[in-house]
Amino acid sequence: MGILTFSLNLTLDGCVDHREGIANDETHAFFTRLMNEHGAMLWGRVTYEMMESYWPAVARGDVEAPPAIREWAVQLEAKPKYVVSNTRTEFPWTNSHHIAGDLRAGVQQLKDATPAGVLVGSGTLATELDRLDLIDEYVFLVHPRIAGHGPTLYQSGLPSTRRLDLVTATPLRCGAVVMHYRRAHPDT
């Protein structure tokens, strides 16, 4: 069975607005490596639509982009992408698949079928998955910024505190820090 890893950009004050992070060759190379370590991507509909509106054009070469960003787009194009949505059923972007029905069963089935693991990159969806105890690891790219606004990580709350064990903390040259955590075992 594969693991489910939640990964997202966030500022020091917890803002997850994608426009607030540092988008450069270094951060894109990090996310390309992270994506390549996992067998599939998992998003909510809103994140999927945001990604679908831009990255396929970069992958095709219709949008000018630096090499690291273009590499991300090309590899994302080939990666299996799963989308949770109750309002949309057609997902035409290459290698996109719909997860419908019971969220716990659908995501657990995806984890079971993906030994290399699944990478979820949607904050709202991750909150729901965390409420279902489906997230195994967290990899946050913490940017050296204070946004002063939302949306924020876990804005709608969780039923209880999540205890985590630090796996690694890796600073990047741009000042961001990769924070990799694993769910703590109840007896630790």
PDB file of N, CA, C and O in Angstrom, residues 101-146:
ATOM      1  N   GLY A 101     -18.102   9.450  -5.308  1.00  0.00           N
ATOM      2  CA  GLY A 101     -18.673   8.597  -4.272  1.00  0.00           C
ATOM      3  C   GLY A 101     -18.014   8.814  -2.933  1.00  0.00           C
ATOM      4  O   GLY A 101     -17.572   9.918  -2.599  1.00  0.00           O
ATOM      5  N   ASP A 102     -17.922   7.749  -2.146  1.00  0.00           N
ATOM      6  CA  ASP A 102     -17.385   7.811  -0.799  1.00  0.00           C
ATOM      7  C   ASP A 102     -15.907   8.210  -0.819  1.00  0.00           C
ATOM      8  O   ASP A 102     -15.075   7.499  -1.403  1.00  0.00           O
ATOM      9  N   LEU A 103     -15.587   9.327  -0.195  1.00  0.00           N
ATOM     10  CA  LEU A 103     -14.221   9.860  -0.229  1.00  0.00           C
ATOM     11  C   LEU A 103     -13.229   8.901   0.428  1.00  0.00           C
ATOM     12  O   LEU A 103     -12.167   8.620  -0.140  1.00  0.00           O
ATOM     13  N   ARG A 104     -13.560   8.399   1.601  1.00  0.00           N
ATOM     14  CA  ARG A 104     -12.644   7.490   2.299  1.00  0.00           C
ATOM     15  C   ARG A 104     -12.336   6.266   1.444  1.00  0.00           C
ATOM     16  O   ARG A 104     -11.183   5.899   1.246  1.00  0.00           O
ATOM     17  N   ALA A 105     -13.370   5.636   0.905  1.00  0.00           N
ATOM     18  CA  ALA A 105     -13.181   4.415   0.104  1.00  0.00           C
ATOM     19  C   ALA A 105     -12.407   4.713  -1.176  1.00  0.00           C
ATOM     20  O   ALA A 105     -11.500   3.962  -1.551  1.00  0.00           O
ATOM     21  N   GLY A 106     -12.735   5.809  -1.848  1.00  0.00           N
ATOM     22  CA  GLY A 106     -12.068   6.148  -3.108  1.00  0.00           C
ATOM     23  C   GLY A 106     -10.595   6.446  -2.927  1.00  0.00           C
ATOM     24  O   GLY A 106      -9.756   5.984  -3.706  1.00  0.00           O
ATOM     25  N   VAL A 107     -10.254   7.204  -1.895  1.00  0.00           N
ATOM     26  CA  VAL A 107      -8.855   7.561  -1.671  1.00  0.00           C
ATOM     27  C   VAL A 107      -8.085   6.364  -1.118  1.00  0.00           C
ATOM     28  O   VAL A 107      -6.929   6.132  -1.491  1.00  0.00           O
ATOM     29  N   GLN A 108      -8.707   5.570  -0.259  1.00  0.00           N
ATOM     30  CA  GLN A 108      -8.032   4.379   0.241  1.00  0.00           C
ATOM     31  C   GLN A 108      -7.731   3.414  -0.902  1.00  0.00           C
ATOM     32  O   GLN A 108      -6.657   2.819  -0.972  1.00  0.00           O
ATOM     33  N   GLN A 109      -8.668   3.280  -1.830  1.00  0.00           N
ATOM     34  CA  GLN A 109      -8.456   2.420  -2.994  1.00  0.00           C
ATOM     35  C   GLN A 109      -7.296   2.952  -3.842  1.00  0.00           C
ATOM     36  O   GLN A 109      -6.455   2.179  -4.317  1.00  0.00           O
ATOM     37  N   LEU A 110      -7.224   4.273  -4.019  1.00  0.00           N
ATOM     38  CA  LEU A 110      -6.120   4.882  -4.770  1.00  0.00           C
ATOM     39  C   LEU A 110      -4.787   4.619  -4.060  1.00  0.00           C
ATOM     40  O   LEU A 110      -3.804   4.248  -4.700  1.00  0.00           O
ATOM     41  N   LYS A 111      -4.736   4.785  -2.739  1.00  0.00           N
ATOM     42  CA  LYS A 111      -3.513   4.499  -1.978  1.00  0.00           C
ATOM     43  C   LYS A 111      -3.107   3.036  -2.158  1.00  0.00           C
ATOM     44  O   LYS A 111      -1.933   2.745  -2.397  1.00  0.00           O
ATOM     45  N   ASP A 112      -4.069   2.135  -2.035  1.00  0.00           N
ATOM     46  CA  ASP A 112      -3.779   0.703  -2.157  1.00  0.00           C
ATOM     47  C   ASP A 112      -3.243   0.339  -3.537  1.00  0.00           C
ATOM     48  O   ASP A 112      -2.425  -0.561  -3.670  1.00  0.00           O
ATOM     49  N   ALA A 113      -3.696   1.057  -4.564  1.00  0.00           N
ATOM     50  CA  ALA A 113      -3.312   0.751  -5.946  1.00  0.00           C
ATOM     51  C   ALA A 113      -2.058   1.504  -6.393  1.00  0.00           C
ATOM     52  O   ALA A 113      -1.611   1.326  -7.527  1.00  0.00           O
ATOM     53  N   THR A 114      -1.481   2.339  -5.511  1.00  0.00           N
ATOM     54  CA  THR A 114      -0.350   3.185  -5.897  1.00  0.00           C
ATOM     55  C   THR A 114       0.801   2.969  -4.923  1.00  0.00           C
ATOM     56  O   THR A 114       1.004   3.752  -3.987  1.00  0.00           O
ATOM     57  N   PRO A 115       1.623   1.923  -5.139  1.00  0.00           N
ATOM     58  CA  PRO A 115       2.715   1.616  -4.204  1.00  0.00           C
ATOM     59  C   PRO A 115       3.715   2.758  -4.034  1.00  0.00           C
ATOM     60  O   PRO A 115       4.316   2.904  -2.970  1.00  0.00           O
ATOM     61  N   ALA A 116       3.905   3.574  -5.063  1.00  0.00           N
ATOM     62  CA  ALA A 116       4.858   4.684  -4.969  1.00  0.00           C
ATOM     63  C   ALA A 116       4.285   5.861  -4.184  1.00  0.00           C
ATOM     64  O   ALA A 116       4.993   6.842  -3.928  1.00  0.00           O
ATOM     65  N   GLY A 117       3.030   5.783  -3.810  1.00  0.00           N
ATOM     66  CA  GLY A 117       2.418   6.830  -3.008  1.00  0.00           C
ATOM     67  C   GLY A 117       1.689   7.873  -3.830  1.00  0.00           C
ATOM     68  O   GLY A 117       1.867   7.995  -5.037  1.00  0.00           O
ATOM     69  N   VAL A 118       0.845   8.614  -3.139  1.00  0.00           N
ATOM     70  CA  VAL A 118      -0.006   9.637  -3.747  1.00  0.00           C
ATOM     71  C   VAL A 118       0.330  10.977  -3.099  1.00  0.00           C
ATOM     72  O   VAL A 118       0.485  11.061  -1.873  1.00  0.00           O
ATOM     73  N   LEU A 119       0.434  12.011  -3.909  1.00  0.00           N
ATOM     74  CA  LEU A 119       0.750  13.356  -3.448  1.00  0.00           C
ATOM     75  C   LEU A 119      -0.494  14.221  -3.576  1.00  0.00           C
ATOM     76  O   LEU A 119      -1.003  14.414  -4.679  1.00  0.00           O
ATOM     77  N   VAL A 120      -1.009  14.714  -2.462  1.00  0.00           N
ATOM     78  CA  VAL A 120      -2.178  15.586  -2.485  1.00  0.00           C
ATOM     79  C   VAL A 120      -1.714  17.024  -2.299  1.00  0.00           C
ATOM     80  O   VAL A 120      -0.880  17.313  -1.452  1.00  0.00           O
ATOM     81  N   GLY A 121      -2.232  17.904  -3.149  1.00  0.00           N
ATOM     82  CA  GLY A 121      -1.803  19.297  -3.122  1.00  0.00           C
ATOM     83  C   GLY A 121      -2.949  20.279  -3.065  1.00  0.00           C
ATOM     84  O   GLY A 121      -2.852  21.362  -3.618  1.00  0.00           O
ATOM     85  N   SER A 122      -4.033  19.935  -2.403  1.00  0.00           N
ATOM     86  CA  SER A 122      -5.192  20.815  -2.255  1.00  0.00           C
ATOM     87  C   SER A 122      -5.500  20.964  -0.775  1.00  0.00           C
ATOM     88  O   SER A 122      -5.800  19.973  -0.100  1.00  0.00           O
ATOM     89  N   GLY A 123      -5.452  22.193  -0.277  1.00  0.00           N
ATOM     90  CA  GLY A 123      -5.645  22.427   1.146  1.00  0.00           C
ATOM     91  C   GLY A 123      -7.000  22.010   1.673  1.00  0.00           C
ATOM     92  O   GLY A 123      -7.096  21.358   2.718  1.00  0.00           O
ATOM     93  N   THR A 124      -8.064  22.356   0.981  1.00  0.00           N
ATOM     94  CA  THR A 124      -9.407  22.011   1.439  1.00  0.00           C
ATOM     95  C   THR A 124      -9.609  20.504   1.415  1.00  0.00           C
ATOM     96  O   THR A 124     -10.140  19.922   2.366  1.00  0.00           O
ATOM     97  N   LEU A 125      -9.181  19.861   0.335  1.00  0.00           N
ATOM     98  CA  LEU A 125      -9.287  18.404   0.247  1.00  0.00           C
ATOM     99  C   LEU A 125      -8.449  17.746   1.337  1.00  0.00           C
ATOM    100  O   LEU A 125      -8.896  16.796   1.986  1.00  0.00           O
ATOM    101  N   ALA A 126      -7.238  18.252   1.573  1.00  0.00           N
ATOM    102  CA  ALA A 126      -6.373  17.670   2.605  1.00  0.00           C
ATOM    103  C   ALA A 126      -7.028  17.754   3.981  1.00  0.00           C
ATOM    104  O   ALA A 126      -6.894  16.833   4.786  1.00  0.00           O
ATOM    105  N   THR A 127      -7.735  18.835   4.260  1.00  0.00           N
ATOM    106  CA  THR A 127      -8.438  18.943   5.536  1.00  0.00           C
ATOM    107  C   THR A 127      -9.441  17.806   5.678  1.00  0.00           C
ATOM    108  O   THR A 127      -9.511  17.146   6.722  1.00  0.00           O
ATOM    109  N   GLU A 128     -10.201  17.543   4.625  1.00  0.00           N
ATOM    110  CA  GLU A 128     -11.179  16.444   4.666  1.00  0.00           C
ATOM    111  C   GLU A 128     -10.478  15.094   4.804  1.00  0.00           C
ATOM    112  O   GLU A 128     -10.919  14.232   5.556  1.00  0.00           O
ATOM    113  N   LEU A 129      -9.378  14.905   4.084  1.00  0.00           N
ATOM    114  CA  LEU A 129      -8.634  13.644   4.162  1.00  0.00           C
ATOM    115  C   LEU A 129      -8.006  13.458   5.543  1.00  0.00           C
ATOM    116  O   LEU A 129      -7.941  12.341   6.055  1.00  0.00           O
ATOM    117  N   ASP A 130      -7.564  14.558   6.152  1.00  0.00           N
ATOM    118  CA  ASP A 130      -6.997  14.473   7.494  1.00  0.00           C
ATOM    119  C   ASP A 130      -8.084  14.121   8.510  1.00  0.00           C
ATOM    120  O   ASP A 130      -7.852  13.362   9.449  1.00  0.00           O
ATOM    121  N   ARG A 131      -9.278  14.650   8.333  1.00  0.00           N
ATOM    122  CA  ARG A 131     -10.398  14.298   9.216  1.00  0.00           C
ATOM    123  C   ARG A 131     -10.716  12.806   9.129  1.00  0.00           C
ATOM    124  O   ARG A 131     -11.222  12.228  10.083  1.00  0.00           O
ATOM    125  N   LEU A 132     -10.401  12.201   7.978  1.00  0.00           N
ATOM    126  CA  LEU A 132     -10.636  10.769   7.778  1.00  0.00           C
ATOM    127  C   LEU A 132      -9.400   9.927   8.136  1.00  0.00           C
ATOM    128  O   LEU A 132      -9.379   8.728   7.881  1.00  0.00           O
ATOM    129  N   ASP A 133      -8.373  10.553   8.680  1.00  0.00           N
ATOM    130  CA  ASP A 133      -7.120   9.883   9.057  1.00  0.00           C
ATOM    131  C   ASP A 133      -6.448   9.176   7.884  1.00  0.00           C
ATOM    132  O   ASP A 133      -5.859   8.112   8.051  1.00  0.00           O
ATOM    133  N   LEU A 134      -6.502   9.783   6.701  1.00  0.00           N
ATOM    134  CA  LEU A 134      -5.906   9.173   5.518  1.00  0.00           C
ATOM    135  C   LEU A 134      -4.525   9.716   5.178  1.00  0.00           C
ATOM    136  O   LEU A 134      -3.803   9.115   4.395  1.00  0.00           O
ATOM    137  N   ILE A 135      -4.137  10.855   5.744  1.00  0.00           N
ATOM    138  CA  ILE A 135      -2.832  11.443   5.411  1.00  0.00           C
ATOM    139  C   ILE A 135      -1.753  10.825   6.293  1.00  0.00           C
ATOM    140  O   ILE A 135      -1.885  10.764   7.514  1.00  0.00           O
ATOM    141  N   ASP A 136      -0.685  10.349   5.642  1.00  0.00           N
ATOM    142  CA  ASP A 136       0.414   9.692   6.338  1.00  0.00           C
ATOM    143  C   ASP A 136       1.602  10.617   6.581  1.00  0.00           C
ATOM    144  O   ASP A 136       2.281  10.520   7.598  1.00  0.00           O
ATOM    145  N   GLU A 137       1.881  11.484   5.601  1.00  0.00           N
ATOM    146  CA  GLU A 137       3.042  12.373   5.695  1.00  0.00           C
ATOM    147  C   GLU A 137       2.680  13.765   5.198  1.00  0.00           C
ATOM    148  O   GLU A 137       1.716  13.934   4.447  1.00  0.00           O
ATOM    149  N   TYR A 138       3.486  14.726   5.611  1.00  0.00           N
ATOM    150  CA  TYR A 138       3.290  16.133   5.254  1.00  0.00           C
ATOM    151  C   TYR A 138       4.627  16.676   4.781  1.00  0.00           C
ATOM    152  O   TYR A 138       5.642  16.506   5.476  1.00  0.00           O
ATOM    153  N   VAL A 139       4.631  17.334   3.634  1.00  0.00           N
ATOM    154  CA  VAL A 139       5.842  17.995   3.145  1.00  0.00           C
ATOM    155  C   VAL A 139       5.431  19.419   2.782  1.00  0.00           C
ATOM    156  O   VAL A 139       4.773  19.650   1.765  1.00  0.00           O
ATOM    157  N   PHE A 140       5.790  20.340   3.656  1.00  0.00           N
ATOM    158  CA  PHE A 140       5.428  21.738   3.440  1.00  0.00           C
ATOM    159  C   PHE A 140       6.653  22.523   3.021  1.00  0.00           C
ATOM    160  O   PHE A 140       7.735  22.361   3.599  1.00  0.00           O
ATOM    161  N   LEU A 141       6.482  23.375   2.021  1.00  0.00           N
ATOM    162  CA  LEU A 141       7.531  24.307   1.637  1.00  0.00           C
ATOM    163  C   LEU A 141       7.151  25.635   2.287  1.00  0.00           C
ATOM    164  O   LEU A 141       6.198  26.300   1.867  1.00  0.00           O
ATOM    165  N   VAL A 142       7.860  25.967   3.366  1.00  0.00           N
ATOM    166  CA  VAL A 142       7.557  27.151   4.164  1.00  0.00           C
ATOM    167  C   VAL A 142       8.384  28.315   3.628  1.00  0.00           C
ATOM    168  O   VAL A 142       9.619  28.278   3.651  1.00  0.00           O
ATOM    169  N   HIS A 143       7.684  29.334   3.135  1.00  0.00           N
ATOM    170  CA  HIS A 143       8.336  30.488   2.510  1.00  0.00           C
ATOM    171  C   HIS A 143       8.589  31.586   3.541  1.00  0.00           C
ATOM    172  O   HIS A 143       7.773  31.796   4.441  1.00  0.00           O
ATOM    173  N   PRO A 144       9.702  32.312   3.398  1.00  0.00           N
ATOM    174  CA  PRO A 144      10.049  33.352   4.359  1.00  0.00           C
ATOM    175  C   PRO A 144       9.234  34.630   4.116  1.00  0.00           C
ATOM    176  O   PRO A 144       9.761  35.682   3.756  1.00  0.00           O
ATOM    177  N   ARG A 145       7.955  34.478   4.283  1.00  0.00           N
ATOM    178  CA  ARG A 145       7.033  35.587   4.042  1.00  0.00           C
ATOM    179  C   ARG A 145       5.939  35.562   5.107  1.00  0.00           C
ATOM    180  O   ARG A 145       5.561  34.500   5.585  1.00  0.00           O
ATOM    181  N   ILE A 146       5.414  36.725   5.445  1.00  0.00           N
ATOM    182  CA  ILE A 146       4.222  36.840   6.265  1.00  0.00           C
ATOM    183  C   ILE A 146       3.198  37.533   5.388  1.00  0.00           C
ATOM    184  O   ILE A 146       3.359  38.707   5.031  1.00  0.00           O
TER     185      ILE A 146
END
